[in-house]
Coordinates of C-alpha atoms in Angstrom, one line a residue:
M1163 CA -71.0 100.0 47.9
S1164 CA -73.3 98.6 45.3
A1165 CA -72.4 95.5 43.4
Q1166 CA -74.9 96.3 40.6
G1167 CA -72.8 96.6 37.4
E1168 CA -69.7 95.6 39.2
P1169 CA -67.5 93.4 36.9
S1170 CA -67.9 89.7 37.8
N1171 CA -64.3 89.1 38.6
A1172 CA -64.4 92.0 41.0
V1173 CA -67.3 90.4 42.8
I1174 CA -65.3 87.1 43.0
D1175 CA -62.2 89.0 44.4
R1176 CA -64.3 90.8 47.0
A1177 CA -66.0 87.5 48.2
L1178 CA -62.7 85.6 48.5
E1179 CA -60.9 88.4 50.3
T1180 CA -63.8 88.6 52.8
A1181 CA -63.6 84.8 53.3
R1182 CA -59.9 85.1 54.0
E1183 CA -60.4 87.9 56.5
A1184 CA -63.1 86.0 58.2
G1185 CA -60.8 83.0 58.8
A1186 CA -61.6 80.6 56.0
S1187 CA -58.6 78.3 55.3
D1188 CA -59.8 78.1 51.6
A1189 CA -62.7 79.2 49.5
D1190 CA -64.0 79.3 46.0
A1191 CA -66.7 81.4 44.5
V1192 CA -68.8 81.4 41.3
F1193 CA -70.7 84.4 40.0
V1194 CA -73.4 83.9 37.4
E1195 CA -75.2 86.6 35.4
W1196 CA -78.0 85.1 33.4
G1197 CA -80.8 86.5 31.2
S1198 CA -83.4 84.8 29.0
S1199 CA -86.3 85.7 26.8
A1200 CA -88.9 83.6 25.1
A1201 CA -92.1 83.9 23.1
Q1202 CA -94.7 81.1 22.8
V1203 CA -97.6 81.1 20.4
R1204 CA -100.4 78.5 20.0
L1205 CA -102.8 78.4 17.0
G1206 CA -101.5 81.8 15.9
E1207 CA -102.2 83.5 19.1
V1208 CA -99.5 84.8 21.5
E1209 CA -99.7 82.7 24.7
T1210 CA -96.6 84.0 26.7
V1211 CA -93.8 86.5 26.2
K1212 CA -91.2 86.1 29.0
M1213 CA -88.0 87.8 30.0
S1214 CA -85.9 87.3 33.1
R1215 CA -82.5 88.4 34.4
E1216 CA -80.6 87.2 37.5
R1217 CA -77.2 87.7 39.1
R1218 CA -76.2 85.3 41.8
L1219 CA -73.1 84.7 43.9
G1220 CA -72.2 81.4 45.3
I1221 CA -69.4 80.7 47.7
R1222 CA -67.9 77.6 49.4
C1223 CA -65.8 78.2 52.5
F1224 CA -63.5 75.7 54.2
S1225 CA -62.4 75.5 57.8
G1226 CA -59.8 72.8 57.4
Q1227 CA -61.7 69.9 55.8
A1228 CA -65.1 71.1 56.9
S1229 CA -67.0 73.2 54.4
A1230 CA -70.2 75.2 53.9
M1231 CA -71.7 76.7 50.9
A1232 CA -74.5 79.1 50.0
S1233 CA -75.7 81.5 47.4
T1234 CA -77.2 85.0 47.3
A1235 CA -78.8 87.4 44.9
D1236 CA -78.4 90.3 47.3
L1237 CA -75.3 92.1 46.1
A1238 CA -76.0 95.6 47.3
G1239 CA -74.0 97.5 49.9
D1240 CA -72.3 95.3 52.6
A1241 CA -74.5 92.3 51.7
I1242 CA -71.7 90.4 50.1
E1243 CA -69.4 90.8 53.1
N1244 CA -72.1 89.9 55.6
F1245 CA -73.1 86.9 53.5
V1246 CA -69.6 85.5 53.2
R1247 CA -68.9 85.9 56.9
D1248 CA -72.0 83.9 57.6
V1249 CA -70.9 81.1 55.3
V1250 CA -67.4 81.0 57.0
E1251 CA -69.1 80.7 60.4
M1252 CA -71.2 77.9 59.1
S1253 CA -68.1 76.0 58.0
T1254 CA -66.8 76.0 61.5
I1255 CA -69.8 74.0 62.9
V1256 CA -70.2 71.2 60.4
A1257 CA -68.4 67.9 60.4
A1258 CA -65.1 67.5 58.5
D1259 CA -65.0 65.4 55.4
P1260 CA -61.5 63.9 54.7
E1261 CA -62.1 64.0 50.9
A1262 CA -63.2 67.7 50.9
G1263 CA -61.1 70.5 49.5
L1264 CA -60.1 72.4 46.5
P1265 CA -58.1 70.8 43.7
P1266 CA -54.3 71.1 43.7
T1267 CA -53.1 74.5 42.6
E1268 CA -50.8 72.9 40.0
A1269 CA -53.8 71.3 38.4
L1270 CA -55.7 74.6 37.7
A1271 CA -56.3 75.7 34.2
T1272 CA -53.7 78.0 32.7
D1273 CA -55.7 79.1 29.7
T1274 CA -59.3 80.0 28.8
P1275 CA -59.5 79.4 25.1
E1276 CA -62.1 81.0 22.9
L1277 CA -64.6 78.3 22.0
G1278 CA -67.2 80.2 20.1
L1279 CA -69.8 80.0 22.9
A1280 CA -71.4 83.5 22.5
D1281 CA -73.1 85.3 19.7
D1282 CA -74.7 88.7 20.3
A1283 CA -76.9 88.6 17.2
G1284 CA -79.8 87.8 19.6
D1285 CA -79.5 91.2 21.2
G1286 CA -81.3 92.7 18.3
I1287 CA -84.2 90.3 18.3
S1288 CA -87.2 92.2 19.6
P1289 CA -90.3 90.6 21.4
D1290 CA -92.2 91.0 18.1
D1291 CA -89.4 89.2 16.2
R1292 CA -89.5 86.4 18.7
I1293 CA -93.3 86.1 18.3
G1294 CA -92.8 86.2 14.5
L1295 CA -90.3 83.4 14.5
A1296 CA -92.5 81.1 16.7
T1297 CA -95.5 81.9 14.6
R1298 CA -93.7 81.0 11.3
C1299 CA -92.6 77.7 12.9
E1300 CA -96.1 76.8 14.0
K1301 CA -97.7 77.9 10.7
A1302 CA -95.3 75.8 8.7
A1303 CA -96.2 72.8 10.8
L1304 CA -100.0 73.3 10.5
D1305 CA -99.9 74.1 6.8
A1306 CA -98.1 70.9 6.0
D1307 CA -101.2 68.7 5.9
P1308 CA -105.0 69.2 6.6
R1309 CA -104.8 66.5 9.2
L1310 CA -102.7 68.7 11.4
T1311 CA -105.5 70.4 13.1
N1312 CA -104.2 71.5 16.5
S1313 CA -101.0 72.5 18.2
E1314 CA -99.5 72.5 21.7
G1315 CA -97.6 75.6 20.7
A1316 CA -94.3 76.8 19.2
E1317 CA -91.6 78.7 21.1
F1318 CA -88.6 80.8 20.2
S1319 CA -86.1 81.4 23.1
H1320 CA -82.8 83.2 23.6
S1321 CA -80.5 83.1 26.6
S1322 CA -77.2 84.8 27.6
S1323 CA -75.0 84.2 30.5
R1324 CA -71.6 85.1 32.0
V1325 CA -69.9 82.7 34.4
A1326 CA -67.0 83.8 36.6
Y1327 CA -65.1 81.5 39.0
G1328 CA -62.2 82.1 41.4
S1329 CA -60.6 80.3 44.2
S1330 CA -58.1 80.9 47.0
G1331 CA -55.8 78.6 45.0
G1332 CA -55.2 81.5 42.7
F1333 CA -57.5 80.7 39.7
R1334 CA -59.6 83.5 38.1
G1335 CA -61.6 83.0 34.9
S1336 CA -64.8 83.9 33.2
Y1337 CA -66.6 83.2 30.0
R1338 CA -69.8 84.1 28.2
T1339 CA -72.4 81.8 26.5
T1340 CA -75.5 82.4 24.5
G1341 CA -78.3 80.0 23.4
Y1342 CA -81.0 80.0 20.8
G1343 CA -83.9 77.6 20.5
I1344 CA -87.0 77.0 18.5
S1345 CA -89.6 74.2 18.8
V1346 CA -93.1 73.2 17.9
A1347 CA -95.5 70.4 18.8
P1348 CA -98.3 69.9 16.3
V1349 CA -101.3 67.6 16.8
A1350 CA -102.7 65.4 14.0
T1351 CA -106.2 64.1 13.8
D1352 CA -107.5 61.2 11.6
G1353 CA -111.1 60.2 12.5
E1354 CA -111.1 59.6 16.2
E1355 CA -107.4 59.1 16.4
M1356 CA -105.2 62.0 17.6
Q1357 CA -101.4 61.9 17.7
R1358 CA -98.8 64.4 18.8
D1359 CA -95.1 64.8 18.1
S1360 CA -92.6 67.6 18.1
W1361 CA -89.2 68.9 16.7
Y1362 CA -86.7 71.5 17.8
D1363 CA -83.3 73.0 17.2
S1364 CA -80.9 74.7 19.4
S1365 CA -77.5 76.4 18.9
R1366 CA -75.0 78.8 20.4
A1367 CA -75.1 81.1 17.4
Y1368 CA -78.2 82.6 15.9
A1369 CA -77.1 82.0 12.3
D1370 CA -76.6 78.3 13.1
L1371 CA -80.3 77.9 14.2
A1372 CA -82.5 76.0 11.7
D1373 CA -85.0 78.3 10.0
P1374 CA -88.5 78.1 11.5
E1375 CA -90.1 76.6 8.4
S1376 CA -87.8 73.6 8.4
V1377 CA -88.4 72.9 12.1
G1378 CA -92.1 73.1 11.5
N1379 CA -92.0 70.8 8.5
I1380 CA -90.0 68.2 10.3
A1381 CA -92.4 68.3 13.3
A1382 CA -95.3 67.9 10.9
Q1383 CA -93.8 64.8 9.2
R1384 CA -93.0 63.3 12.6
T1385 CA -96.5 63.8 13.8
L1386 CA -98.2 62.5 10.6
R1387 CA -96.3 59.3 10.6
R1388 CA -97.7 58.4 14.0
L1389 CA -101.2 58.2 12.7
N1390 CA -102.9 54.8 12.2
A1391 CA -100.7 53.3 14.9
R1392 CA -101.1 49.6 15.6
K1393 CA -100.3 47.2 18.4
V1394 CA -97.8 44.4 17.7
P1395 CA -97.4 41.1 19.5
T1396 CA -94.8 40.3 22.1
Q1397 CA -91.6 39.0 20.6
S1398 CA -87.8 39.4 20.4
L1399 CA -86.6 41.5 17.5
P1400 CA -84.0 44.0 16.1
V1401 CA -84.6 47.6 17.3
V1402 CA -83.4 50.7 15.5
F1403 CA -83.1 53.9 17.7
D1404 CA -83.4 57.2 15.9
P1405 CA -80.9 59.9 17.0
I1406 CA -83.2 61.4 19.6
S1407 CA -84.0 58.1 21.3
A1408 CA -80.4 56.8 20.9
A1409 CA -79.2 59.9 22.8
S1410 CA -81.3 58.7 25.7
L1411 CA -79.1 55.6 25.8
M1412 CA -76.0 57.8 26.0
R1413 CA -77.6 59.7 28.9
H1414 CA -77.8 56.4 30.8
L1415 CA -74.2 55.7 30.0
A1416 CA -73.1 59.2 31.1
S1417 CA -74.9 58.8 34.4
A1418 CA -73.2 55.5 35.0
V1419 CA -69.6 56.9 34.4
C1420 CA -70.0 60.0 36.5
G1421 CA -68.3 60.1 39.9
G1422 CA -71.3 60.4 42.2
A1423 CA -72.9 57.2 40.9
L1424 CA -69.6 55.4 41.3
Y1425 CA -68.6 56.3 44.8
H1426 CA -72.2 55.7 45.9
R1427 CA -71.8 52.3 44.3
A1428 CA -75.0 52.9 42.3
S1429 CA -73.6 52.3 38.8
F1430 CA -73.7 49.2 36.6
L1431 CA -70.2 50.3 35.4
L1432 CA -68.6 50.3 38.8
D1433 CA -65.2 48.5 38.7
K1434 CA -65.5 48.1 34.9
L1435 CA -62.7 50.4 33.9
G1436 CA -60.6 48.7 31.2
E1437 CA -63.3 46.1 30.4
E1438 CA -65.2 45.7 27.2
I1439 CA -68.7 47.1 27.9
A1440 CA -69.9 47.5 24.3
S1441 CA -69.3 46.1 20.8
S1442 CA -66.0 47.0 19.2
N1443 CA -67.6 49.6 16.9
I1444 CA -68.5 51.8 19.9
N1445 CA -66.5 55.0 20.6
V1446 CA -67.9 57.5 23.1
V1447 CA -66.3 60.9 23.8
D1448 CA -66.9 63.6 26.3
D1449 CA -65.5 66.9 24.9
G1450 CA -65.7 70.0 27.0
R1451 CA -63.9 72.1 24.5
L1452 CA -65.9 71.3 21.4
P1453 CA -66.1 74.6 19.4
G1454 CA -69.6 76.0 19.7
G1455 CA -70.7 73.0 21.7
L1456 CA -73.9 73.4 23.7
A1457 CA -72.2 72.0 26.8
S1458 CA -68.7 73.4 26.2
R1459 CA -66.8 75.5 28.7
P1460 CA -63.1 76.5 28.9
F1461 CA -62.8 75.4 32.6
D1462 CA -64.9 73.3 34.9
G1463 CA -66.6 74.2 38.2
E1464 CA -63.3 74.0 40.1
G1465 CA -61.1 75.9 37.7
L1466 CA -59.6 72.8 36.0
A1467 CA -59.2 72.8 32.3
T1468 CA -62.0 71.0 30.5
R1469 CA -60.7 68.5 27.9
R1470 CA -61.6 65.7 25.5
N1471 CA -62.0 62.4 27.4
V1472 CA -62.4 59.2 25.5
V1473 CA -64.9 57.3 27.6
V1474 CA -65.3 54.2 25.5
E1475 CA -62.8 53.2 22.8
N1476 CA -63.5 50.4 20.5
G1477 CA -66.0 49.0 23.1
R1478 CA -63.6 49.2 26.1
L1479 CA -64.4 51.6 29.0
T1480 CA -61.4 53.8 29.2
S1481 CA -62.4 56.7 31.5
Y1482 CA -64.8 57.8 34.1
L1483 CA -65.9 61.4 34.4
L1484 CA -64.8 62.9 37.7
D1485 CA -64.6 66.1 39.8
S1486 CA -62.0 66.5 42.5
Y1487 CA -64.2 65.1 45.3
S1488 CA -65.3 62.0 43.5
A1489 CA -61.7 61.5 42.3
R1490 CA -60.4 61.5 45.8
K1491 CA -63.2 59.1 46.9
L1492 CA -62.2 56.7 44.1
G1493 CA -58.4 57.1 44.4
M1494 CA -58.2 58.7 41.0
T1495 CA -57.7 62.2 39.5
S1496 CA -60.2 64.7 38.2
T1497 CA -61.1 64.6 34.5
G1498 CA -62.1 68.3 34.5
N1499 CA -65.8 67.4 34.7
A1500 CA -66.9 69.4 37.8
S1501 CA -70.0 71.4 37.3
R1502 CA -71.9 73.5 39.9
S1503 CA -74.7 75.9 40.3
A1504 CA -74.2 79.0 42.4
G1505 CA -75.6 77.3 45.5
D1506 CA -74.4 73.7 45.2
A1507 CA -71.1 71.9 45.7
P1508 CA -69.4 70.8 42.6
G1509 CA -70.3 67.4 41.2
A1510 CA -69.2 65.4 38.1
S1511 CA -71.3 65.7 35.0
P1512 CA -70.8 65.2 31.3
T1513 CA -70.1 68.1 28.8
N1514 CA -70.6 67.3 25.1
F1515 CA -71.1 63.6 25.5
Y1516 CA -71.6 61.7 22.2
L1517 CA -71.5 58.4 20.5
A1518 CA -69.2 58.7 17.5
A1519 CA -70.9 58.4 14.1
G1520 CA -70.6 55.3 11.9
E1521 CA -70.6 55.0 8.2
S1522 CA -74.1 53.7 7.4
T1523 CA -76.9 56.0 6.3
P1524 CA -80.2 55.7 8.4
E1525 CA -81.8 54.2 5.3
E1526 CA -79.1 51.5 5.1
I1527 CA -79.7 50.6 8.7
V1528 CA -83.4 50.3 8.4
G1529 CA -82.9 48.5 5.1
S1530 CA -80.9 45.8 6.9
V1531 CA -83.8 44.8 9.1
K1532 CA -86.2 42.2 7.9
S1533 CA -88.7 42.7 10.7
G1534 CA -88.2 45.0 13.6
L1535 CA -89.0 48.3 15.4
Y1536 CA -87.8 51.8 14.6
V1537 CA -88.0 53.8 17.9
T1538 CA -88.8 57.5 17.7
S1539 CA -90.0 58.1 21.2
L1540 CA -89.5 56.7 24.7
S1541 CA -91.5 57.1 27.9
G1542 CA -91.3 56.1 31.5
F1543 CA -88.3 55.7 33.8
G1544 CA -87.8 52.0 33.9
V1545 CA -84.0 52.0 34.1
N1546 CA -82.1 50.5 37.1
G1547 CA -78.8 52.4 37.3
V1548 CA -77.3 49.8 39.6
T1549 CA -78.0 46.7 37.4
G1550 CA -78.5 48.3 34.0
D1551 CA -81.9 46.7 33.6
Y1552 CA -83.8 48.6 31.0
S1553 CA -87.6 48.7 30.4
R1554 CA -89.3 51.7 28.8
G1555 CA -92.4 52.5 26.9
A1556 CA -91.7 53.0 23.2
G1557 CA -93.4 54.5 20.1
G1558 CA -92.2 54.4 16.5
L1559 CA -92.6 52.6 13.2
W1560 CA -92.7 49.0 12.2
I1561 CA -90.0 47.8 9.8
E1562 CA -90.9 45.1 7.4
N1563 CA -88.5 43.9 4.7
G1564 CA -86.3 46.9 5.2
E1565 CA -89.1 49.5 4.8
L1566 CA -90.9 51.6 7.4
T1567 CA -94.5 50.5 7.2
H1568 CA -96.9 51.6 9.9
A1569 CA -96.8 53.4 13.3
V1570 CA -96.5 51.3 16.5
E1571 CA -97.8 52.2 19.9
E1572 CA -98.4 50.8 23.4
V1573 CA -95.3 48.6 23.5
T1574 CA -92.4 48.2 26.0
I1575 CA -88.9 47.4 25.0
A1576 CA -86.6 45.7 27.5
G1577 CA -83.1 44.5 28.0
N1578 CA -80.0 45.2 30.0
L1579 CA -77.9 48.2 29.0
L1580 CA -74.6 46.2 29.0
E1581 CA -76.1 43.6 26.7
M1582 CA -77.7 46.3 24.6
F1583 CA -74.3 48.1 24.2
H1584 CA -72.7 44.8 23.3
N1585 CA -75.4 44.2 20.7
I1586 CA -75.1 47.4 18.8
Q1587 CA -74.5 46.2 15.2
M1588 CA -74.7 49.4 13.1
L1589 CA -74.1 53.1 13.6
G1590 CA -75.5 55.9 11.4
N1591 CA -73.6 58.7 9.8
D1592 CA -76.2 61.2 11.0
L1593 CA -74.7 62.5 14.3
E1594 CA -75.8 66.1 15.0
F1595 CA -74.9 68.2 18.0
R1596 CA -78.5 69.3 18.8
A1597 CA -78.0 68.9 22.6
G1598 CA -75.3 68.2 25.1
V1599 CA -75.7 64.4 24.8
C1600 CA -76.0 63.1 21.3
A1601 CA -75.9 59.9 19.2
P1602 CA -76.5 58.8 15.6
T1603 CA -79.1 56.3 14.5
L1604 CA -78.1 52.8 15.8
L1605 CA -79.3 49.2 15.5
I1606 CA -79.4 46.8 18.4
E1607 CA -79.5 43.2 17.2
K1608 CA -82.2 42.0 19.6
M1609 CA -84.4 43.3 22.4
T1610 CA -87.6 42.0 24.0
L1611 CA -90.7 43.8 22.9
A1612 CA -93.8 43.5 25.1
G1613 CA -96.9 44.2 23.1
S1614 CA -100.4 42.8 22.6

């Protein structure tokens, strides 16, 4: 019997039934069908046109509290049955883990709401259309100014996936997602100086994607403003993070509140639940059911309902993000944040994780700074997840008397994430859900800048 074209839930049923027959005490399975296409152009020439499709089954089998997991793309004939029996046998020879196991049956999701995660408009976009969209984006960037003389390329991409999950606990569910993306990275030259920057947009629905010309124009302006960059002396000063760089701070926070970092005792937020970890104007939310969200899903990687978790409320840490395993390790309950690929065990991860917007415009935030740095890019990996110590290369613009003046390069900004979160003074009203982890413009009262 061939599994090609077989409905995803039927593949799940067949895998779980085989696991039961082979002697597994419990099992869960995930089936992913995924396809993507992309076109990349550079200086008006087509560089790559890609298309890929994949179907993969992953299964986790338990023998008591010992478990084994594996994935396969071989779904033909008796391959699924043979594969599952091998995984069950593997589960009988590994050591038991007292925290291993499926979530309680009564905790499983009872609904799979429509979240607006799929839009089939992309099915009608031909390879020539994809090339045309990428070409328009790059042309808009390069036509914006004669100093934009080169490009690292523009790309238009489209993806579509179906995820099905089932467990011996009785859960069955599936959902579809699509994704659209467009980006460009122009290069500006002024004398011997050369600067690069980029811009992008992404969305679940094709109609929500920014038009290629607007993406190209923003990329052009971001690149041009990096010209004539100067070094600045070492000092302590206010730092404004634009939304892209501010989102990186939220990624550090998300990593610190996820179960794996906590039970490995590798988080600077360990044992901080209920404590003030940020200024009182900070509210951070993880929302797995945000309509149209780029990281939304109706249920998590263990069949639990996703939900809106308030992680930080008025500066106080109110929730960690947990899957069932990390919850047991910590003596807590899952928050519906399990995620998994076909071949890996579930682990806790954020969904749509964002810092709630404030009321100030970005111009008002910059205008409040007499002398400081406006950060538009970060580099390096100088963040200690255990202590929260933070040190990263930064690029951006100098703020003088409330105005953006000149580009700044070759500086490092340093602090400690807990101190930085406590010292956030202002929040912008410019939150946009351009990725899974998002933030508005924000102002940190004081950081250490290492420069010339």
